[in-house]
PDB file of C-alpha atoms in Angstrom:
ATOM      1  CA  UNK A   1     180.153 152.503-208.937  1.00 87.00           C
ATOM      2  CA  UNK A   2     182.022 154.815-211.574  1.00 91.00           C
ATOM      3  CA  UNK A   3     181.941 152.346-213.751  1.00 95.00           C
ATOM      4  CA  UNK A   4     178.264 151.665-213.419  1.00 96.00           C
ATOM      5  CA  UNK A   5     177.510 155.004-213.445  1.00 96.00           C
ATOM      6  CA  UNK A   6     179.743 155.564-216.646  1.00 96.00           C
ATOM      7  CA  UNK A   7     177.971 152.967-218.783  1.00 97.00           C
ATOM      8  CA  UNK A   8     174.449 153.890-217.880  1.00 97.00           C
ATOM      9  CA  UNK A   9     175.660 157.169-219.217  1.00 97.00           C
ATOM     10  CA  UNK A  10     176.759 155.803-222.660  1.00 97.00           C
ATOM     11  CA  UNK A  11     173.966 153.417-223.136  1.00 98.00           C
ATOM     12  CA  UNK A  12     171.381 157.304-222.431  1.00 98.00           C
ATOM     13  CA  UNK A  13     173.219 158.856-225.146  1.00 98.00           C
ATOM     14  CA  UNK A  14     173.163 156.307-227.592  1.00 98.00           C
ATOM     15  CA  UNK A  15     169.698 155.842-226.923  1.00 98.00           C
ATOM     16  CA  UNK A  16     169.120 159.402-226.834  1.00 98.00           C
ATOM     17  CA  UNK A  17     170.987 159.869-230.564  1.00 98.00           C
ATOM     18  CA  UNK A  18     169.080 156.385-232.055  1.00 98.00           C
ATOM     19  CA  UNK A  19     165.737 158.149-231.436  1.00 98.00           C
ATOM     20  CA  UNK A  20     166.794 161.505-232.585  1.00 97.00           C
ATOM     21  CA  UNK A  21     167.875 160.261-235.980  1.00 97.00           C
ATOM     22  CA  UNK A  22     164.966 158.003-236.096  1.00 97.00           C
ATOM     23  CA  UNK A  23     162.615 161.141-235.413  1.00 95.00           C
ATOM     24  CA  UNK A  24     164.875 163.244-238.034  1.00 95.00           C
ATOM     25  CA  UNK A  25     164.460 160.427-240.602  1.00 94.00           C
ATOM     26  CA  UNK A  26     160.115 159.855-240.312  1.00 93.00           C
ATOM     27  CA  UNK A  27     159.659 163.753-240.472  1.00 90.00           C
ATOM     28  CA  UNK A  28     161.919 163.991-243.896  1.00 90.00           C
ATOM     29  CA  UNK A  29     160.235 160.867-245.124  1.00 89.00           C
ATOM     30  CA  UNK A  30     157.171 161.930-244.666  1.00 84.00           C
ATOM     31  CA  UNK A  31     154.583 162.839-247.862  1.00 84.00           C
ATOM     32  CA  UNK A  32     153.212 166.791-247.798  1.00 80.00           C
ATOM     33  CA  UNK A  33     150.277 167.114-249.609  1.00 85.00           C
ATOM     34  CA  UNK A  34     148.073 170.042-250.564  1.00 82.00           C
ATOM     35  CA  UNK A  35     144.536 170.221-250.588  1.00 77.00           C
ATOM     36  CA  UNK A  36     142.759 170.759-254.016  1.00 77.00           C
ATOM     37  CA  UNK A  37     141.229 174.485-254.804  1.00 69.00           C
ATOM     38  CA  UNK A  38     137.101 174.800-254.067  1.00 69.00           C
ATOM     39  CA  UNK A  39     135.467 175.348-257.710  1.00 66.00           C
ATOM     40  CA  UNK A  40     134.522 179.224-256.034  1.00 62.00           C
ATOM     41  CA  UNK A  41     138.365 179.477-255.332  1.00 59.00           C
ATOM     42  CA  UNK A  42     139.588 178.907-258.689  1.00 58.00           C
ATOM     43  CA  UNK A  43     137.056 181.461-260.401  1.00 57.00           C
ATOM     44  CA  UNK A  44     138.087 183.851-257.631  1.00 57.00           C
ATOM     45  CA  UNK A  45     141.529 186.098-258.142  1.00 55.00           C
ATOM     46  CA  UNK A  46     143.107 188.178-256.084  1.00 54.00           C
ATOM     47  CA  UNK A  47     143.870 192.228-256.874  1.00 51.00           C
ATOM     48  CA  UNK A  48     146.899 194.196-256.576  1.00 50.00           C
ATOM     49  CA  UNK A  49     145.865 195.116-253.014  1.00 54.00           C
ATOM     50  CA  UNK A  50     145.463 191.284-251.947  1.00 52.00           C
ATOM     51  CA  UNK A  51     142.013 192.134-251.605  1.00 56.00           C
ATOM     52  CA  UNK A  52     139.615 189.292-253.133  1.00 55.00           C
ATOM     53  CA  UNK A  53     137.281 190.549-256.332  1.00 53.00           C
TER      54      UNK A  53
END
């Protein structure tokens, strides 16, 4: 029974550490992009203030 209960316990973390890396690994792999600037955002700037002109 300790023995059962002892393996069942390895085999949890393992799993437990396999998905973690595997989560880890897709969210660094995966490609941030931006959207591109509206043609009325790129004519617009931005003050001192941060108030839009």
């Amino acid at each position: 029974m300790v023995m059962t209960s002892l393996v069942v316990g390895v085999v949890l973390t393992v799993a437990t550490l396999l998905l973690t890396l595997l989560t880890i690994s897709k969210g660094y792999s995966f490609k941030h992009t931006i959207d591109p600037l509206n043609e009325e955002d790129k004519v617009r700037e931005y003050t001192g203030n941060g108030k839009r002109i």
